[in-house]
């Protein structure tokens, strides 16, 4: 057989196990050293030792020169499509103004809602493509993208249509999530149940037009209560949507427990999750999606209790939470570093959290986050000597080459000039 691409002389080839991985299993990471991988018709066709690759024929041979190769990264929580920006709020954050106070003053999410409503679908598409390309350049090949900056029927559907168009273009795999109840718009400030009914009323349109496979709600003080969140999630489940929830980010309201009760595919944020909620996660199939970049960007000291979650037996994943207000980064590698520094996760746990577990957190466990014969050849060649190096060396882009279904979608232009430091 003549393969399309052969990547040889791989120093470490990362092969996460089938997931989701829970608790102690998150420490398991199969690492094949002195390896090679062959690609045919966009799929992984062979994985093995480098010495066996010498007899193989391929139209393209890529010399990894001792570098690391991993599955393409998966970002399971992003707010990709939005109008405007909020750099003007940075001074307020520096002054210690709480986010909920910024929200009350008409800033925060409400300023993004205003900008998103005013931006055309084409304008939103162009902007989202820019962010998507930057994510790909940092090694992401699959991600989730939420609506939630419309807070009305017209704009929410506009955001979801943008995500659908991005999916159709196929540069990356995207899971679309309807997050209509992301906040209360000013016109419904004192009528949350009425607004929730409007968002529930949109679900038929979302499902009929196949605009999302998941639905999400922000369960938090000043936004939606546990009971309101339960009502929304029930309506979503009845229509066949997977449910997710922004839970216990600021206050411990019981959103984590609700996620488990409703069989949510993921519970996200969880900074204030209770001990009872953490144990409930461990006893369930719901995956914790932790967002340390948000805690970092908001200047807070208390991070999600990743160690308690993993030690109790829960499945943990990591995401950027890319959005214009509380975590303005497309760099999932930076989140990996924060997970090591602030969440005290091991390198093995971190890699599983941004590959196999992240894929499972958006319903893509069968398709993404792993390198296996017969699966799509979504992979990253890294300019690092070993897999522990990326969480260690923070704030830069270590990606050398990113492939989606066996095709190069990003390559570092000056990569051939440099060799990987070995000591």
Short mmCIF file of C-alpha atoms in Angstrom, two decimals:
data_model
loop_
_atom_site.label_atom_id
_atom_site.label_comp_id
_atom_site.label_asym_id
_atom_site.label_seq_id
_atom_site.Cartn_x
_atom_site.Cartn_y
_atom_site.Cartn_z
CA UNK A 1 0.00 0.00 0.00
CA UNK A 2 1.13 3.54 -0.75
CA UNK A 3 0.02 5.82 2.07
CA UNK A 4 -0.87 9.47 1.58
CA UNK A 5 1.27 10.62 4.50
CA UNK A 6 3.79 8.98 6.79
CA UNK A 7 5.01 10.78 9.90
CA UNK A 8 8.15 9.05 11.15
CA UNK A 9 10.76 9.53 13.85
CA UNK A 10 8.15 10.58 16.41
CA UNK A 11 9.72 10.92 19.87
CA UNK A 12 6.45 10.38 21.74
CA UNK A 13 3.10 9.47 20.18
CA UNK A 14 0.22 10.05 22.61
CA UNK A 15 -2.57 7.47 22.48
CA UNK A 16 -5.34 8.29 24.99
CA UNK A 17 -7.61 5.39 25.92
CA UNK A 18 -11.31 5.20 25.11
CA UNK A 19 -13.26 7.55 27.36
CA UNK A 20 -14.58 9.12 29.29
CA UNK A 21 -11.76 8.51 31.72
CA UNK A 22 -12.71 8.94 35.38
CA UNK A 23 -10.70 9.39 38.54
CA UNK A 24 -7.49 7.37 38.65
CA UNK A 25 -7.95 6.34 35.01
CA UNK A 26 -7.18 9.94 34.03
CA UNK A 27 -3.56 9.26 34.98
CA UNK A 28 -3.34 6.63 32.24
CA UNK A 29 -1.79 7.82 29.00
CA UNK A 30 -0.29 5.37 26.52
CA UNK A 31 2.90 6.85 25.07
CA UNK A 32 4.54 5.08 22.14
CA UNK A 33 8.18 6.14 21.79
CA UNK A 34 10.25 6.11 18.60
CA UNK A 35 7.00 5.78 16.68
CA UNK A 36 5.45 6.43 13.29
CA UNK A 37 1.92 6.93 11.98
CA UNK A 38 0.56 6.45 8.46
CA UNK A 39 -2.47 8.21 6.95
CA UNK A 40 -4.65 7.12 4.03
CA UNK A 41 -7.81 8.83 2.72
CA UNK A 42 -7.97 11.13 5.73
CA UNK A 43 -7.90 8.25 8.22
CA UNK A 44 -5.24 6.78 10.47
CA UNK A 45 -4.16 3.67 8.58
CA UNK A 46 -1.28 2.37 10.69
CA UNK A 47 0.46 3.10 14.01
CA UNK A 48 3.67 1.41 15.09
CA UNK A 49 7.38 1.56 15.76
CA UNK A 50 9.51 3.78 13.59
CA UNK A 51 11.82 0.95 12.45
CA UNK A 52 8.90 -0.72 10.66
CA UNK A 53 8.08 2.51 8.82
CA UNK A 54 11.35 2.34 6.87
CA UNK A 55 9.84 -0.19 4.45
CA UNK A 56 6.64 1.81 3.89
CA UNK A 57 5.85 3.94 0.86
CA UNK A 58 4.06 7.29 1.13
CA UNK A 59 3.43 10.24 -1.15
CA UNK A 60 4.48 12.56 1.65
CA UNK A 61 6.91 11.80 4.49
CA UNK A 62 7.09 14.14 7.47
CA UNK A 63 10.14 13.81 9.69
CA UNK A 64 9.03 14.51 13.27
CA UNK A 65 12.68 14.72 14.38
CA UNK A 66 11.95 13.39 17.87
CA UNK A 67 9.02 15.68 18.51
CA UNK A 68 5.68 14.83 20.15
CA UNK A 69 2.56 13.93 18.16
CA UNK A 70 -0.86 13.98 19.83
CA UNK A 71 -4.51 13.80 18.81
CA UNK A 72 -5.96 17.14 17.77
CA UNK A 73 -7.06 19.08 20.83
CA UNK A 74 -10.76 19.40 21.65
CA UNK A 75 -12.18 22.60 23.17
CA UNK A 76 -15.57 21.68 24.72
CA UNK A 77 -16.74 25.14 25.85
CA UNK A 78 -16.47 28.25 23.67
CA UNK A 79 -18.59 31.30 22.87
CA UNK A 80 -17.24 31.61 19.34
CA UNK A 81 -19.83 33.84 17.69
CA UNK A 82 -20.32 37.38 18.99
CA UNK A 83 -20.24 41.01 17.99
CA UNK A 84 -18.13 43.80 19.44
CA UNK A 85 -15.47 43.55 22.15
CA UNK A 86 -15.15 44.62 25.78
CA UNK A 87 -11.61 45.83 26.38
CA UNK A 88 -13.11 48.87 28.09
CA UNK A 89 -14.12 46.71 31.05
CA UNK A 90 -10.54 45.79 31.89
CA UNK A 91 -10.10 48.85 34.10
CA UNK A 92 -13.26 47.91 36.03
CA UNK A 93 -11.90 44.41 36.61
CA UNK A 94 -8.59 45.90 37.75
CA UNK A 95 -10.50 48.04 40.23
CA UNK A 96 -12.08 44.91 41.68
CA UNK A 97 -15.63 45.52 40.46
CA UNK A 98 -17.45 42.14 40.62
CA UNK A 99 -18.81 40.75 37.38
CA UNK A 100 -22.39 40.78 38.63
CA UNK A 101 -22.00 44.50 39.37
CA UNK A 102 -20.65 45.14 35.87
CA UNK A 103 -23.69 43.28 34.58
CA UNK A 104 -26.05 45.47 36.60
CA UNK A 105 -24.46 48.57 35.07
CA UNK A 106 -25.33 47.38 31.57
CA UNK A 107 -21.85 46.08 30.81
CA UNK A 108 -20.72 42.52 30.72
CA UNK A 109 -22.78 40.22 28.61
CA UNK A 110 -25.40 42.88 27.93
CA UNK A 111 -22.95 45.02 25.95
CA UNK A 112 -22.05 41.98 23.86
CA UNK A 113 -25.73 41.25 23.33
CA UNK A 114 -26.24 44.78 22.01
CA UNK A 115 -23.28 44.45 19.63
CA UNK A 116 -24.30 40.98 18.44
CA UNK A 117 -27.83 42.10 17.70
CA UNK A 118 -26.43 44.97 15.64
CA UNK A 119 -23.95 42.85 13.63
CA UNK A 120 -25.00 41.18 10.40
CA UNK A 121 -24.80 37.44 9.92
CA UNK A 122 -21.97 37.96 7.43
CA UNK A 123 -20.13 40.16 9.91
CA UNK A 124 -20.44 37.54 12.64
CA UNK A 125 -19.27 34.84 10.24
CA UNK A 126 -16.16 36.76 9.22
CA UNK A 127 -15.23 37.46 12.83
CA UNK A 128 -15.84 33.86 13.95
CA UNK A 129 -13.63 32.56 11.12
CA UNK A 130 -10.76 34.68 12.40
CA UNK A 131 -11.10 33.21 15.90
CA UNK A 132 -11.55 29.69 14.51
CA UNK A 133 -8.32 29.94 12.52
CA UNK A 134 -6.46 31.06 15.62
CA UNK A 135 -7.84 28.10 17.59
CA UNK A 136 -6.66 25.75 14.84
CA UNK A 137 -3.20 27.31 14.91
CA UNK A 138 -2.97 26.34 18.60
CA UNK A 139 -3.83 22.70 17.91
CA UNK A 140 -7.63 22.55 18.20
CA UNK A 141 -9.34 20.38 15.60
CA UNK A 142 -12.76 19.93 17.28
CA UNK A 143 -14.73 22.35 19.42
CA UNK A 144 -18.09 23.35 20.80
CA UNK A 145 -19.63 26.75 19.96
CA UNK A 146 -22.54 28.29 21.86
CA UNK A 147 -25.09 30.93 21.02
CA UNK A 148 -26.25 33.11 23.93
CA UNK A 149 -25.44 36.66 22.87
CA UNK A 150 -28.79 37.33 21.27
CA UNK A 151 -31.26 36.72 24.09
CA UNK A 152 -34.01 37.05 21.49
CA UNK A 153 -35.31 34.73 18.80
CA UNK A 154 -33.85 36.56 15.78
CA UNK A 155 -30.30 36.95 17.08
CA UNK A 156 -30.03 33.54 18.72
CA UNK A 157 -31.02 31.90 15.44
CA UNK A 158 -28.57 34.18 13.62
CA UNK A 159 -25.72 32.96 15.84
CA UNK A 160 -26.70 29.34 15.34
CA UNK A 161 -26.84 29.81 11.56
CA UNK A 162 -23.30 31.18 11.66
CA UNK A 163 -22.13 28.06 13.49
CA UNK A 164 -23.95 25.88 10.93
CA UNK A 165 -22.17 27.66 8.09
CA UNK A 166 -18.82 27.15 9.78
CA UNK A 167 -19.63 23.46 10.18
CA UNK A 168 -20.54 23.17 6.51
CA UNK A 169 -17.20 24.65 5.49
CA UNK A 170 -15.63 21.80 7.42
CA UNK A 171 -12.26 23.27 8.40
CA UNK A 172 -12.86 22.03 11.96
CA UNK A 173 -15.55 19.86 13.53
CA UNK A 174 -17.94 22.00 15.57
CA UNK A 175 -20.69 20.96 17.97
CA UNK A 176 -23.39 23.62 18.16
CA UNK A 177 -25.04 24.47 21.49
CA UNK A 178 -28.15 26.63 21.99
CA UNK A 179 -27.56 28.88 25.01
CA UNK A 180 -30.60 31.14 24.76
CA UNK A 181 -30.98 31.46 28.55
CA UNK A 182 -27.48 32.89 29.03
CA UNK A 183 -28.66 36.00 30.87
CA UNK A 184 -31.76 38.12 31.32
CA UNK A 185 -32.14 40.84 28.66
CA UNK A 186 -33.14 44.29 29.98
CA UNK A 187 -36.64 43.97 28.52
CA UNK A 188 -37.25 40.90 30.70
CA UNK A 189 -35.37 42.07 33.78
CA UNK A 190 -38.29 41.40 36.16
CA UNK A 191 -39.89 38.59 34.13
CA UNK A 192 -37.42 35.69 34.08
CA UNK A 193 -40.06 32.98 33.73
CA UNK A 194 -41.58 34.76 30.77
CA UNK A 195 -38.20 35.04 29.08
CA UNK A 196 -37.49 31.38 29.78
CA UNK A 197 -40.78 30.47 28.13
CA UNK A 198 -39.70 32.39 25.04
CA UNK A 199 -36.42 30.50 24.91
CA UNK A 200 -38.21 27.17 25.38
CA UNK A 201 -40.52 28.22 22.57
CA UNK A 202 -37.51 28.45 20.25
CA UNK A 203 -36.53 24.82 20.75
CA UNK A 204 -38.84 23.50 18.03
CA UNK A 205 -37.15 25.78 15.50
CA UNK A 206 -33.67 24.81 16.71
CA UNK A 207 -34.43 21.10 16.40
CA UNK A 208 -36.38 21.32 13.15
CA UNK A 209 -33.60 23.18 11.37
CA UNK A 210 -30.86 21.07 12.99
CA UNK A 211 -29.18 24.18 14.39
CA UNK A 212 -27.86 22.56 17.57
CA UNK A 213 -27.32 19.16 19.14
CA UNK A 214 -26.94 20.50 22.70
CA UNK A 215 -28.63 23.10 24.87
CA UNK A 216 -27.22 25.02 27.83
CA UNK A 217 -28.42 27.39 30.56
CA UNK A 218 -26.65 29.69 33.04
CA UNK A 219 -27.72 28.61 36.52
CA UNK A 220 -26.41 31.34 38.83
CA UNK A 221 -27.39 34.07 41.27
CA UNK A 222 -29.08 36.86 39.34
CA UNK A 223 -29.57 34.70 36.27
CA UNK A 224 -31.59 31.45 36.44
CA UNK A 225 -32.47 29.38 39.48
CA UNK A 226 -32.12 25.65 39.85
CA UNK A 227 -35.85 25.18 39.33
CA UNK A 228 -35.88 27.37 36.23
CA UNK A 229 -32.87 25.48 34.90
CA UNK A 230 -34.60 22.16 35.54
CA UNK A 231 -37.64 23.34 33.58
CA UNK A 232 -35.51 24.36 30.59
CA UNK A 233 -33.44 21.18 30.63
CA UNK A 234 -36.54 18.98 30.75
CA UNK A 235 -37.95 20.74 27.68
CA UNK A 236 -34.66 20.22 25.83
CA UNK A 237 -34.43 16.55 26.71
CA UNK A 238 -37.98 15.95 25.52
CA UNK A 239 -36.92 17.17 22.07
CA UNK A 240 -33.81 15.00 21.97
CA UNK A 241 -31.16 17.62 22.70
CA UNK A 242 -28.22 16.80 24.96
CA UNK A 243 -28.15 19.18 27.91
CA UNK A 244 -25.25 21.09 29.46
CA UNK A 245 -25.24 23.67 32.23
CA UNK A 246 -23.18 26.62 33.43
CA UNK A 247 -23.26 25.59 37.08
CA UNK A 248 -21.97 26.86 40.42
CA UNK A 249 -19.54 29.34 38.89
CA UNK A 250 -19.93 32.01 41.56
CA UNK A 251 -22.33 30.68 44.19
CA UNK A 252 -23.03 27.12 45.28
CA UNK A 253 -26.67 26.87 44.21
CA UNK A 254 -26.83 23.14 43.49
CA UNK A 255 -26.34 23.37 39.75
CA UNK A 256 -23.82 20.54 39.85
CA UNK A 257 -26.33 18.26 41.52
CA UNK A 258 -28.97 19.33 38.98
CA UNK A 259 -26.65 18.41 36.12
CA UNK A 260 -26.35 14.89 37.49
CA UNK A 261 -30.09 14.66 38.18
CA UNK A 262 -30.90 15.61 34.58
CA UNK A 263 -28.23 13.40 33.03
CA UNK A 264 -26.39 16.37 31.57
CA UNK A 265 -23.58 15.55 29.18
CA UNK A 266 -21.46 18.10 31.04
CA UNK A 267 -21.49 20.53 33.95
CA UNK A 268 -19.28 23.55 33.32
CA UNK A 269 -17.36 26.02 35.54
CA UNK A 270 -18.07 24.37 38.96
CA UNK A 271 -15.77 26.69 40.94
CA UNK A 272 -18.25 26.73 43.82
CA UNK A 273 -19.43 23.12 43.50
CA UNK A 274 -20.26 21.58 46.87
CA UNK A 275 -18.70 18.41 48.25
CA UNK A 276 -22.05 16.71 47.67
CA UNK A 277 -22.07 17.92 44.07
CA UNK A 278 -18.56 16.65 43.48
CA UNK A 279 -19.47 13.21 44.82
CA UNK A 280 -22.60 13.20 42.66
CA UNK A 281 -20.40 13.88 39.63
CA UNK A 282 -18.16 10.98 40.55
CA UNK A 283 -21.17 8.66 40.69
CA UNK A 284 -22.52 9.81 37.33
CA UNK A 285 -21.69 9.98 33.62
CA UNK A 286 -21.71 13.80 33.62
CA UNK A 287 -18.32 15.29 32.74
CA UNK A 288 -16.92 18.29 34.59
CA UNK A 289 -15.71 20.95 32.15
CA UNK A 290 -13.33 23.20 34.07
CA UNK A 291 -12.40 26.68 32.88
CA UNK A 292 -9.35 27.92 34.79
CA UNK A 293 -8.73 30.65 32.23
CA UNK A 294 -11.91 32.38 33.36
CA UNK A 295 -10.89 32.35 37.00
CA UNK A 296 -7.45 33.64 35.99
CA UNK A 297 -8.80 36.42 33.77
CA UNK A 298 -11.29 37.60 36.40
CA UNK A 299 -8.46 37.85 38.93
CA UNK A 300 -9.97 35.41 41.39
CA UNK A 301 -8.02 33.22 43.78
CA UNK A 302 -10.40 30.27 44.12
CA UNK A 303 -10.25 27.75 41.30
CA UNK A 304 -12.42 24.72 40.63
CA UNK A 305 -11.51 21.77 42.86
CA UNK A 306 -10.06 19.58 40.14
CA UNK A 307 -8.06 17.44 42.55
CA UNK A 308 -11.10 16.69 44.69
CA UNK A 309 -13.09 15.84 41.58
CA UNK A 310 -10.50 13.49 40.12
CA UNK A 311 -9.64 11.92 43.48
CA UNK A 312 -13.34 11.26 44.10
CA UNK A 313 -13.66 9.48 40.75
CA UNK A 314 -15.15 12.13 38.45
CA UNK A 315 -14.33 12.68 34.77
CA UNK A 316 -12.73 16.08 34.19
CA UNK A 317 -12.11 17.99 30.98
CA UNK A 318 -10.69 21.45 30.24
CA UNK A 319 -11.81 24.25 27.93
CA UNK A 320 -10.94 27.84 27.11
CA UNK A 321 -14.40 29.36 27.67
CA UNK A 322 -13.32 31.72 24.89
CA UNK A 323 -15.60 34.75 25.10
CA UNK A 324 -15.29 38.55 24.93
CA UNK A 325 -15.77 39.28 28.61
CA UNK A 326 -14.41 36.75 31.06
CA UNK A 327 -11.82 34.71 29.12
CA UNK A 328 -10.43 36.30 25.99
CA UNK A 329 -8.13 33.60 24.67
CA UNK A 330 -8.24 31.02 21.89
CA UNK A 331 -5.12 29.31 23.28
CA UNK A 332 -6.04 25.96 24.82
CA UNK A 333 -2.34 25.36 25.51
CA UNK A 334 -2.43 28.23 28.00
CA UNK A 335 -5.35 26.52 29.73
CA UNK A 336 -3.26 23.36 29.97
CA UNK A 337 -0.59 25.34 31.82
CA UNK A 338 -3.15 26.86 34.18
CA UNK A 339 -4.49 23.39 34.87
CA UNK A 340 -1.06 22.35 36.05
CA UNK A 341 -0.29 25.51 38.00
CA UNK A 342 -3.71 26.26 39.52
CA UNK A 343 -5.74 23.06 39.37
CA UNK A 344 -2.76 20.85 40.35
CA UNK A 345 -3.48 18.38 37.57
CA UNK A 346 -0.73 16.07 36.33
CA UNK A 347 0.47 16.21 32.71
CA UNK A 348 -1.29 12.90 31.98
CA UNK A 349 -4.57 14.18 33.44
CA UNK A 350 -4.24 17.39 31.46
CA UNK A 351 -3.72 15.63 28.14
CA UNK A 352 -6.70 13.35 28.73
CA UNK A 353 -8.75 16.41 29.72
CA UNK A 354 -8.14 18.19 26.39
CA UNK A 355 -8.49 15.14 24.17
CA UNK A 356 -10.65 12.13 25.00
CA UNK A 357 -12.62 13.60 27.93
CA UNK A 358 -13.18 16.88 26.14
CA UNK A 359 -14.53 14.98 23.15
CA UNK A 360 -16.91 13.00 25.36
CA UNK A 361 -18.10 16.26 26.99
CA UNK A 362 -19.57 17.34 23.64
CA UNK A 363 -20.80 13.97 22.44
CA UNK A 364 -17.83 13.37 20.11
CA UNK A 365 -16.14 10.56 22.02
CA UNK A 366 -16.44 8.19 19.06
CA UNK A 367 -14.93 10.64 16.60
CA UNK A 368 -12.39 12.93 18.24
CA UNK A 369 -9.72 13.10 20.91
CA UNK A 370 -7.95 9.85 20.05
CA UNK A 371 -5.58 8.44 17.45
CA UNK A 372 -6.69 5.00 16.37
CA UNK A 373 -6.60 3.05 13.13
CA UNK A 374 -9.76 3.77 11.18
CA UNK A 375 -10.45 7.14 12.84
CA UNK A 376 -9.98 10.57 11.31
CA UNK A 377 -6.35 11.65 11.19
CA UNK A 378 -6.75 14.74 13.39
CA UNK A 379 -3.36 15.33 14.96
CA UNK A 380 -0.77 17.87 16.05
CA UNK A 381 2.99 17.76 15.70
CA UNK A 382 4.48 19.74 18.60
CA UNK A 383 7.84 21.53 18.86
CA UNK A 384 8.53 19.98 22.24
CA UNK A 385 10.80 17.14 23.44
CA UNK A 386 8.14 15.43 25.62
CA UNK A 387 4.46 15.76 26.48
CA UNK A 388 5.11 17.30 29.92
CA UNK A 389 6.78 20.28 28.27
CA UNK A 390 3.59 22.06 27.09
CA UNK A 391 1.99 22.57 30.55
CA UNK A 392 5.45 23.56 31.81
CA UNK A 393 6.38 26.18 29.18
CA UNK A 394 3.41 28.51 29.22
CA UNK A 395 2.08 31.38 27.16
CA UNK A 396 3.48 30.46 23.73
CA UNK A 397 2.31 28.35 20.81
CA UNK A 398 4.15 25.00 20.68
CA UNK A 399 2.28 23.69 17.62
CA UNK A 400 4.43 22.92 14.58
CA UNK A 401 1.86 21.30 12.30
CA UNK A 402 -1.90 20.73 12.63
CA UNK A 403 -3.74 18.17 10.49
CA UNK A 404 -7.49 17.69 10.08
CA UNK A 405 -8.61 14.47 8.40
CA UNK A 406 -5.07 14.02 7.13
CA UNK A 407 -4.78 17.46 5.55
CA UNK A 408 -2.51 20.24 6.81
CA UNK A 409 -4.63 23.10 8.09
CA UNK A 410 -1.84 25.04 9.80
CA UNK A 411 1.93 24.90 9.72
CA UNK A 412 4.55 27.06 11.40
CA UNK A 413 6.39 28.86 8.63
CA UNK A 414 9.75 28.93 10.38
CA UNK A 415 9.54 25.50 11.99
CA UNK A 416 12.36 24.01 9.89
CA UNK A 417 14.85 26.55 11.28
CA UNK A 418 14.71 25.31 14.85
CA UNK A 419 15.50 22.06 16.60
CA UNK A 420 13.80 20.88 19.78
CA UNK A 421 15.79 21.59 22.95
CA UNK A 422 16.63 18.31 24.63
CA UNK A 423 17.90 19.63 27.96
#
